[in-house]
PDB file of C-alpha atoms in Angstrom:
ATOM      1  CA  UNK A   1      16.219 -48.468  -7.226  1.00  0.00           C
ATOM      2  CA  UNK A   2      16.131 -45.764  -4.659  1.00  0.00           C
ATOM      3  CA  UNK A   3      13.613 -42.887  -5.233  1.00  0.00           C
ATOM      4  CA  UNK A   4      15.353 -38.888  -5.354  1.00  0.00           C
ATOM      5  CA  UNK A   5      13.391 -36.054  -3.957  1.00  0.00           C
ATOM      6  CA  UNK A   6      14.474 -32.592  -5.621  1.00  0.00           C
ATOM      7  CA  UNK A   7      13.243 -29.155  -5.225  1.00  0.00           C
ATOM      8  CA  UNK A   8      11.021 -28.392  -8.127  1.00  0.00           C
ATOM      9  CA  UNK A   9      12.630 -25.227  -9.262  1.00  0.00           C
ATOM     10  CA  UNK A  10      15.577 -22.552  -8.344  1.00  0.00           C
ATOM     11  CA  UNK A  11      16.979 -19.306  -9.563  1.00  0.00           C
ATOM     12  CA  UNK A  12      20.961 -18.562  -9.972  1.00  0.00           C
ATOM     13  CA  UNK A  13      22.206 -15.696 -11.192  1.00  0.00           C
ATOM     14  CA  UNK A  14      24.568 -15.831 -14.130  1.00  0.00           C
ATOM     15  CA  UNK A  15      28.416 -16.333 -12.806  1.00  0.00           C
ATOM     16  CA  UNK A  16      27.763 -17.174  -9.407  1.00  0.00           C
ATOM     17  CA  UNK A  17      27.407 -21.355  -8.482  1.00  0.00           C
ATOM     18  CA  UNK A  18      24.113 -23.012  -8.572  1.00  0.00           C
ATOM     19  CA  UNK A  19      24.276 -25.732  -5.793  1.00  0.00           C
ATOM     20  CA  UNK A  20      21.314 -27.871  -6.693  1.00  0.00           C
ATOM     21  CA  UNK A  21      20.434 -30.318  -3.678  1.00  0.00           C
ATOM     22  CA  UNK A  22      18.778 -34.062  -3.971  1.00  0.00           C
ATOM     23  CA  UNK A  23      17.698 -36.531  -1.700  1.00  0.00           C
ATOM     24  CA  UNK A  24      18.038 -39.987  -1.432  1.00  0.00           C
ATOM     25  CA  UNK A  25      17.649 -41.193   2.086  1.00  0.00           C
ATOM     26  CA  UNK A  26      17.044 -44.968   0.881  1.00  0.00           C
ATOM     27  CA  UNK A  27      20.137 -45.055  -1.029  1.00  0.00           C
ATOM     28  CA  UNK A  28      21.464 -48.864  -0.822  1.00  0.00           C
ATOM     29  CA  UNK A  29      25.444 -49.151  -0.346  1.00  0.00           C
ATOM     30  CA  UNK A  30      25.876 -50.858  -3.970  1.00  0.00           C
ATOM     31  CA  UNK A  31      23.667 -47.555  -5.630  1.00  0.00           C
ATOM     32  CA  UNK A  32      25.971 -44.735  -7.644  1.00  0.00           C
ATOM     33  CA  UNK A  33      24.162 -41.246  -7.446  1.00  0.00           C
ATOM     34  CA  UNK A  34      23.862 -39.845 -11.183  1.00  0.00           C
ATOM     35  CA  UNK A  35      23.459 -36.173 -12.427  1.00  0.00           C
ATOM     36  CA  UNK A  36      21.633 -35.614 -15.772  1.00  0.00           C
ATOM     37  CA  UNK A  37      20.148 -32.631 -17.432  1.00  0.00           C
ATOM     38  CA  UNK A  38      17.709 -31.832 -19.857  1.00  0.00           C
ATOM     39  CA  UNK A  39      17.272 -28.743 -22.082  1.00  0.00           C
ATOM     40  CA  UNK A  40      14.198 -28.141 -24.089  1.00  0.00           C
ATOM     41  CA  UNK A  41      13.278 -30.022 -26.422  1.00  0.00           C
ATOM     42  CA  UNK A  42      16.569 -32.611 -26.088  1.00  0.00           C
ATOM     43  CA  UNK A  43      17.617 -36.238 -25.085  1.00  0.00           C
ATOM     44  CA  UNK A  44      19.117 -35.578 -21.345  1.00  0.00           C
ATOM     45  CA  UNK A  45      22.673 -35.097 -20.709  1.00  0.00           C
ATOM     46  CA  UNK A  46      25.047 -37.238 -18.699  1.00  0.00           C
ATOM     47  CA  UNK A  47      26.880 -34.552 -16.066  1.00  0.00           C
ATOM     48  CA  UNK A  48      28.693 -36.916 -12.864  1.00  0.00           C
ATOM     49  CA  UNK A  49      28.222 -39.412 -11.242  1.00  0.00           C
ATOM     50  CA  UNK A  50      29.783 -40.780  -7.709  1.00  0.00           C
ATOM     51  CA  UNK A  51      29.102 -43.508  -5.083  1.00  0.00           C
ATOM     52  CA  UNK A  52      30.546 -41.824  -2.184  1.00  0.00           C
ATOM     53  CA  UNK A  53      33.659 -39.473  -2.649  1.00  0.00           C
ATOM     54  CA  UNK A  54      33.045 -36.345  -3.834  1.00  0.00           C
ATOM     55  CA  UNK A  55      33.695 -35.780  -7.349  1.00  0.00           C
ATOM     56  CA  UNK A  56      34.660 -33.204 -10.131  1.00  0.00           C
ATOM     57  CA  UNK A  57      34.575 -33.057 -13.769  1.00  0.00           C
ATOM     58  CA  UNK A  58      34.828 -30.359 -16.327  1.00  0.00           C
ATOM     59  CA  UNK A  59      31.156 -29.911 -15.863  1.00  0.00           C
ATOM     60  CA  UNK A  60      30.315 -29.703 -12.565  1.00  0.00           C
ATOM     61  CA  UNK A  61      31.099 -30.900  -9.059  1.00  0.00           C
ATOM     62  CA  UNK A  62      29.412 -33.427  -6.839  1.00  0.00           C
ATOM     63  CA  UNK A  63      29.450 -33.211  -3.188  1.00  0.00           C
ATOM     64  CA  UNK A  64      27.792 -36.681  -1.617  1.00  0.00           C
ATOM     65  CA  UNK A  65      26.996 -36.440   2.073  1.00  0.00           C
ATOM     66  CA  UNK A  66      29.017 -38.780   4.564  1.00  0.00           C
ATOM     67  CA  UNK A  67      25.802 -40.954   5.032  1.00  0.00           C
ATOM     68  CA  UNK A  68      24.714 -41.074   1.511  1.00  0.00           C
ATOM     69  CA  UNK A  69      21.303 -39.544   2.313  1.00  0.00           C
ATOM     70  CA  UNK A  70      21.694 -36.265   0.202  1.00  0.00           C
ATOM     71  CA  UNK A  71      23.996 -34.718  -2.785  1.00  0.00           C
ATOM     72  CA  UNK A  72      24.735 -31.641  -4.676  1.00  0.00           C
ATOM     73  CA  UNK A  73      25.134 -30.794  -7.807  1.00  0.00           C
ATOM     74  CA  UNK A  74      27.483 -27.634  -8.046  1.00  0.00           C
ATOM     75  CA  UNK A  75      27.895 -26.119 -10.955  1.00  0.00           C
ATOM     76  CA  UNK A  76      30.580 -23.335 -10.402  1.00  0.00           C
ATOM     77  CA  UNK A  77      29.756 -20.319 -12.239  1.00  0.00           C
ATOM     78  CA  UNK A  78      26.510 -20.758 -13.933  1.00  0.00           C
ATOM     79  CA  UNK A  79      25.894 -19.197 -17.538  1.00  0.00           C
ATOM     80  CA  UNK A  80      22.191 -18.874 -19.398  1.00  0.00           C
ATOM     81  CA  UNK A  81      22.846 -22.006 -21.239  1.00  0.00           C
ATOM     82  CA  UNK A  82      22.732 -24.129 -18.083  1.00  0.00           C
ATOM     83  CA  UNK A  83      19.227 -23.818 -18.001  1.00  0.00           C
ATOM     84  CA  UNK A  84      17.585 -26.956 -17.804  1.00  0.00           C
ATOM     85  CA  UNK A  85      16.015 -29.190 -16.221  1.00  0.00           C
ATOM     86  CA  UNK A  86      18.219 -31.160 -13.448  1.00  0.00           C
ATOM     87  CA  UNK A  87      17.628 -34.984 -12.700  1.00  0.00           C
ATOM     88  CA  UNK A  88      19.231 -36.770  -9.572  1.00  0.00           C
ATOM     89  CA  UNK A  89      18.785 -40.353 -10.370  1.00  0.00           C
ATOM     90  CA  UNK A  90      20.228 -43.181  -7.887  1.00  0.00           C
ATOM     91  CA  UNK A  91      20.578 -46.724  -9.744  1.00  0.00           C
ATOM     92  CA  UNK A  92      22.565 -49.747  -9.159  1.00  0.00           C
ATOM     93  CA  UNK A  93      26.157 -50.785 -11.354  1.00  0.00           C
ATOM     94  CA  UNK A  94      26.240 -53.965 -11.894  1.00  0.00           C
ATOM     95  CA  UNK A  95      25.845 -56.571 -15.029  1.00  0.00           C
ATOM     96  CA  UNK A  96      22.170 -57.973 -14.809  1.00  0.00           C
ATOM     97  CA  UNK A  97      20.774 -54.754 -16.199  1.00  0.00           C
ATOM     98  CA  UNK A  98      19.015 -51.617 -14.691  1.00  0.00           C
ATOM     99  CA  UNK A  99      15.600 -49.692 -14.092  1.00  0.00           C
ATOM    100  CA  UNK A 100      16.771 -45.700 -14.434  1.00  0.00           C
ATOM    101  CA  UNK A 101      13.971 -44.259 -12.153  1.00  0.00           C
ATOM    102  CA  UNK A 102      13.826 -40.208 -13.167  1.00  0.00           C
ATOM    103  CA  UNK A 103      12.082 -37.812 -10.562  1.00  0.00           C
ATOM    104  CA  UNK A 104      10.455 -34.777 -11.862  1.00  0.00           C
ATOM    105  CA  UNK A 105      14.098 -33.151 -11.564  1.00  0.00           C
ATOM    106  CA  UNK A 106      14.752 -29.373 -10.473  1.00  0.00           C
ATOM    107  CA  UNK A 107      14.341 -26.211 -13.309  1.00  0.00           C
ATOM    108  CA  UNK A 108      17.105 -24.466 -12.846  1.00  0.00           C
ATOM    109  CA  UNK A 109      16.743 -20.612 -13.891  1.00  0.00           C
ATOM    110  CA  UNK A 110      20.096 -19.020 -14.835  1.00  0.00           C
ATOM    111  CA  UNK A 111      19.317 -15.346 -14.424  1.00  0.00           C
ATOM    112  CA  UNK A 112      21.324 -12.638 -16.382  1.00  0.00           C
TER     113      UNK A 112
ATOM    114  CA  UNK B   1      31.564 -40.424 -33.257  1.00  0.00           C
ATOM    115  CA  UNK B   2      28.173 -40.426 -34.237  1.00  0.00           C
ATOM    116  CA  UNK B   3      25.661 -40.458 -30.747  1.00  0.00           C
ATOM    117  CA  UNK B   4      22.883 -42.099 -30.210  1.00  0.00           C
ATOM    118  CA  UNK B   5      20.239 -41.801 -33.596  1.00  0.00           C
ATOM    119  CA  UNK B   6      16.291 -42.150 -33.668  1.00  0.00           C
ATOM    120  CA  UNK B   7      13.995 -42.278 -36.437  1.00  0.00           C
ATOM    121  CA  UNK B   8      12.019 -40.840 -36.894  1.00  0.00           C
ATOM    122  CA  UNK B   9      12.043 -37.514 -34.866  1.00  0.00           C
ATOM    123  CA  UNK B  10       8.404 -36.828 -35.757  1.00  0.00           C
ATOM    124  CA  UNK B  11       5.597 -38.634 -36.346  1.00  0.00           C
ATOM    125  CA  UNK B  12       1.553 -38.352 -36.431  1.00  0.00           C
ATOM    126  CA  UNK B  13      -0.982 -41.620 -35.824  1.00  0.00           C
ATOM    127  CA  UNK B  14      -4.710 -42.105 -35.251  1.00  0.00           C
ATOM    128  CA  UNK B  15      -6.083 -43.823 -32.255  1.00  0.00           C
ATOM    129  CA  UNK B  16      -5.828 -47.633 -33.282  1.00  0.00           C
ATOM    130  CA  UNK B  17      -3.071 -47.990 -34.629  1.00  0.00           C
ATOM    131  CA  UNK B  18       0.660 -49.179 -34.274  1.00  0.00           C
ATOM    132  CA  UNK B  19       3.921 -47.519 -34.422  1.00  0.00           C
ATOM    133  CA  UNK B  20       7.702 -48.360 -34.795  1.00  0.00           C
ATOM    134  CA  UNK B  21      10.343 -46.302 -33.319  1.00  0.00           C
ATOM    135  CA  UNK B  22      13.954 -47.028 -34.089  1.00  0.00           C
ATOM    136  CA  UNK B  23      17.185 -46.267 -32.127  1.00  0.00           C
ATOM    137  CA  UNK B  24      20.879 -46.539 -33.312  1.00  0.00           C
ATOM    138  CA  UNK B  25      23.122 -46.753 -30.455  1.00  0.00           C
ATOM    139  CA  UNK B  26      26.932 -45.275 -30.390  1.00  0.00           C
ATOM    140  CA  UNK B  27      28.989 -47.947 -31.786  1.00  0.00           C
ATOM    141  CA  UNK B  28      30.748 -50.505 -29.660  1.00  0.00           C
ATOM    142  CA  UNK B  29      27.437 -49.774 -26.800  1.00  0.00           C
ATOM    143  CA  UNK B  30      25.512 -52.899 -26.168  1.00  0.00           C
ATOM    144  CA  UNK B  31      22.911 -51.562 -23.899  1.00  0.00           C
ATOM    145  CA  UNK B  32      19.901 -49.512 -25.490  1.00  0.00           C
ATOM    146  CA  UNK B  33      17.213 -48.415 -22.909  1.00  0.00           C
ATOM    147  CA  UNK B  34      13.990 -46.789 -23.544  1.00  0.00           C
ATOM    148  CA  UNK B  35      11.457 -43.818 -21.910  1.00  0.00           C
ATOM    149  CA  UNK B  36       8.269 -42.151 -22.466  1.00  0.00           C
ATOM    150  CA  UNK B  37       8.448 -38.416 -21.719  1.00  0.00           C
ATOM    151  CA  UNK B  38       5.393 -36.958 -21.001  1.00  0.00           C
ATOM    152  CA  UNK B  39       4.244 -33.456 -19.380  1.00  0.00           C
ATOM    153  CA  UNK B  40       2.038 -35.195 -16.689  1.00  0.00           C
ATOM    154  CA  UNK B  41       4.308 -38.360 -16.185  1.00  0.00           C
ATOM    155  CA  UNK B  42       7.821 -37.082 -16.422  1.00  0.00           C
ATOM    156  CA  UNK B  43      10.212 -39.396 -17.865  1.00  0.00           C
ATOM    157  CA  UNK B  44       9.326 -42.640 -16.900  1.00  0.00           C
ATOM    158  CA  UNK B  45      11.504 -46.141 -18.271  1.00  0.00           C
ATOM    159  CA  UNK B  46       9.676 -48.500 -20.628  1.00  0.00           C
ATOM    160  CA  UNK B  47      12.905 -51.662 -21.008  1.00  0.00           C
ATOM    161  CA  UNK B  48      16.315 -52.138 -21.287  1.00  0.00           C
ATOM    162  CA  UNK B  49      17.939 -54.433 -23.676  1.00  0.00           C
ATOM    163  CA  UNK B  50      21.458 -56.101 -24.182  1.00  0.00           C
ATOM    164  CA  UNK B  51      22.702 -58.652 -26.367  1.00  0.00           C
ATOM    165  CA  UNK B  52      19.719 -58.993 -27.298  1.00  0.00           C
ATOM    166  CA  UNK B  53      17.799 -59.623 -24.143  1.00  0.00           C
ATOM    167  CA  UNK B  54      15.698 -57.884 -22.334  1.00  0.00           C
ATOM    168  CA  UNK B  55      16.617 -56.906 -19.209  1.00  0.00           C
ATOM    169  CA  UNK B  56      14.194 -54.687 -16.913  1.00  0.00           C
ATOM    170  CA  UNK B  57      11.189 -53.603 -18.032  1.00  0.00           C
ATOM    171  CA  UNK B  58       9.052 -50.740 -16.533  1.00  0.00           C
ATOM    172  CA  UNK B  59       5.104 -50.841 -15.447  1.00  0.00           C
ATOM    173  CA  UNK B  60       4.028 -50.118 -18.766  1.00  0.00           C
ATOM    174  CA  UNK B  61       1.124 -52.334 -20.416  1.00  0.00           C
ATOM    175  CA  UNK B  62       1.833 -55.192 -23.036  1.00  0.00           C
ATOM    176  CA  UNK B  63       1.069 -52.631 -25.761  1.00  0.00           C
ATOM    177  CA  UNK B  64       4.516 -51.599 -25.456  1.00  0.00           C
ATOM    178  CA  UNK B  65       7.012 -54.001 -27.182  1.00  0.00           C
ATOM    179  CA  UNK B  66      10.894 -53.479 -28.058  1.00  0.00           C
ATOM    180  CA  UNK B  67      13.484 -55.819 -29.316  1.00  0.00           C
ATOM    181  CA  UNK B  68      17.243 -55.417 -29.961  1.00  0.00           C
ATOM    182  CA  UNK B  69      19.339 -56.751 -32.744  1.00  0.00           C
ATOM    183  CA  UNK B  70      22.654 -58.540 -33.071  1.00  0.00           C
ATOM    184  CA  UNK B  71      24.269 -55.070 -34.348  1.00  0.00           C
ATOM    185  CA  UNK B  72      22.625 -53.343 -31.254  1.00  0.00           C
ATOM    186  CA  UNK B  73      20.099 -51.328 -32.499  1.00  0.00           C
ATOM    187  CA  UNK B  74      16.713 -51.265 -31.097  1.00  0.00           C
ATOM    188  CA  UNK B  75      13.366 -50.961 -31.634  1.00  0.00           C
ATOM    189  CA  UNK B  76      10.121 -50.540 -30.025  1.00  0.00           C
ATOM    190  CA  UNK B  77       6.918 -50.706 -31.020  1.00  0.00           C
ATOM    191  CA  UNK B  78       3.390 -49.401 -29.490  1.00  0.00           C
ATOM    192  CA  UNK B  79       0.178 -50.664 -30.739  1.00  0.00           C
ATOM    193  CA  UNK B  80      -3.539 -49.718 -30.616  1.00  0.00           C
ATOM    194  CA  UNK B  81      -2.115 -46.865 -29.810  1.00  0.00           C
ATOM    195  CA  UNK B  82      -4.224 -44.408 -27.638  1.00  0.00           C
ATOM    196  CA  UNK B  83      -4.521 -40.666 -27.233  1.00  0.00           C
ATOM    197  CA  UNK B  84      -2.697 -40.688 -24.272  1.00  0.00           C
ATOM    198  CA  UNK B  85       0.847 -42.385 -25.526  1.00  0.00           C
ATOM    199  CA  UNK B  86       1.326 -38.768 -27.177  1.00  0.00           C
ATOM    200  CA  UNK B  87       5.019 -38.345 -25.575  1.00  0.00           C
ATOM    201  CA  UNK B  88       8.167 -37.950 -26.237  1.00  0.00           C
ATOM    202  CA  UNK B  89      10.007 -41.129 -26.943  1.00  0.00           C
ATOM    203  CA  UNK B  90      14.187 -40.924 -25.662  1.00  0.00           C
ATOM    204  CA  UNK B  91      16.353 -43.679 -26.220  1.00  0.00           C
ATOM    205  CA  UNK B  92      19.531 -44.315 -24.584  1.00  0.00           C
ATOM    206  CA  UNK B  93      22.472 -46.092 -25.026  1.00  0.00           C
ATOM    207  CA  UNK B  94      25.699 -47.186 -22.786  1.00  0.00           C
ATOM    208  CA  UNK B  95      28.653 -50.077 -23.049  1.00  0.00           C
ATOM    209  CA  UNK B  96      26.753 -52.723 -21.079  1.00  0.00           C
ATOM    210  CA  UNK B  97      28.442 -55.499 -19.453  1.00  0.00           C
ATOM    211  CA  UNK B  98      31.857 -55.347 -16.796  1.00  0.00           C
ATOM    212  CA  UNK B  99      33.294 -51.905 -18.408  1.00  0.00           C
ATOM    213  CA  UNK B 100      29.747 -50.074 -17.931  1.00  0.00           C
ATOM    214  CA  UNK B 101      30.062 -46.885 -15.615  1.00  0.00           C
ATOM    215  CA  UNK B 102      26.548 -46.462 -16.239  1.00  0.00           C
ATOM    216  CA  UNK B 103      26.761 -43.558 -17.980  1.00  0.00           C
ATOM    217  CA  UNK B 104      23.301 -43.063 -20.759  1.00  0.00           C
ATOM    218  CA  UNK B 105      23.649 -41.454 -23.942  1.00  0.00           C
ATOM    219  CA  UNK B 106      20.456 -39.994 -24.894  1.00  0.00           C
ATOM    220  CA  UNK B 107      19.168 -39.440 -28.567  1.00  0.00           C
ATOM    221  CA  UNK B 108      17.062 -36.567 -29.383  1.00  0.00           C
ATOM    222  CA  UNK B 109      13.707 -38.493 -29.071  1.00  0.00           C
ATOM    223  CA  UNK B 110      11.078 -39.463 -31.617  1.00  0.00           C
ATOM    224  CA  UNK B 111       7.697 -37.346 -30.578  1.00  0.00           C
ATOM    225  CA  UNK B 112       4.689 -38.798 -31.137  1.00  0.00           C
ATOM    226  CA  UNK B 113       1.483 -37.569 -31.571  1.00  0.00           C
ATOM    227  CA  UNK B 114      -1.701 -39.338 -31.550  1.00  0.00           C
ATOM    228  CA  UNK B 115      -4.797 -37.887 -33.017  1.00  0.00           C
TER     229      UNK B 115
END
């Protein structure tokens, strides 16, 4: 599985978006790009996934580069409680089975 | 429905010896997949299992041992355990198989300290 590079922390001020960037430059055509976050102290949390279109959700939005190299993660109007810690994760779909390779992720500050 | 369960959420051992960690999955998931969480390391994957089988397993040593059961649930154990498998330990579940979008539930971990 590709490896992600992330920025290790950011600041966002509460109601405006947090656009949280990852890259993947060895991304292999068959790998999905997959958002997760993690607040203290809990089990991560599933947020989008997408393989090339850009996609929304009640969550967030994800906005994958043409060549697949890069993503963000957009949430639109950031509140306290999305503080966390943010994990772009690249990994393969397929029936034989996976290896979920987590980065150290980006620690997103929500700011009042 | 009920998410992903672990047992137990906390637990102390001494150096030496072995532990069992156990993980429920959401019903009708078939793949259970398991990491260490650790302040130095990150989360980092340990195996995956369906139907049974293991799947993909990480660089971890032999210490580290899971299984699955027909009903799904999993289980891993660790043993002579040392100081530094203190961590966090998540589990995660998803469908498995052709209608898998790859999408992990995560339980709220078991944390393990070793004294």
């Amino acid at each position: 599985d590709a490896k992600t590079t992330q920025p290790p922390s950011m600041d966002c001020a509460e109601g405006r978006a947090a656009n949280l960037p990852c890259n993947h430059s060895t991304i292999s055509g068959n790998e999905y790009v997959y958002w997760y976050r993690q607040i203290h102290s809990q089990g991560p949390q599933y947020i989008i996934h997408g393989l090339k279109n850009n996609e929304t959700n009640e969550m967030a939005s994800l906005i994958i580069t043409e060549d697949r190299k890069s993503s963000t993660l957009i949430l639109p109007h950031a509140t306290l409680r999305d503080t966390a810690v943010y994990y772009c994760i690249v990994r393969v779909l397929n029936t034989g089975g996976f290896k979920t390779i987590f980065g150290a992720g980006t620690r997103l500050f929500v700011k009042a | 429905k009920a998410g992903v369960t672990q047992t137990p959420r906390y637990l102390i051992k001494t150096r030496g010896q072995q532990v069992t960690l156990s993980c429920s999955p959401i019903s009708g998931h078939r793949s259970v997949s398991w990491y260490q969480q650790t302040p130095g390391q990150g989360l980092q994957f340990l195996f995956e299992y369906f139907s049974e089988t293991q799947r993909n397993k990480g660089n971890f040593p032999g210490r580290f041992s899971g299984r699955q059961f027909s009903n799904s649930r999993s289980e891993m154990n660790v043993s002579t355990l040392e100081l530094g498998d203190s961590a966090l330990y998540l589990c995660a579940s998803s469908l498995g198989g052709a209608r898998d979008t790859g999408e992990l539930f995560f339980g709220e971990g078991s944390r393990l300290t070793v004294l």
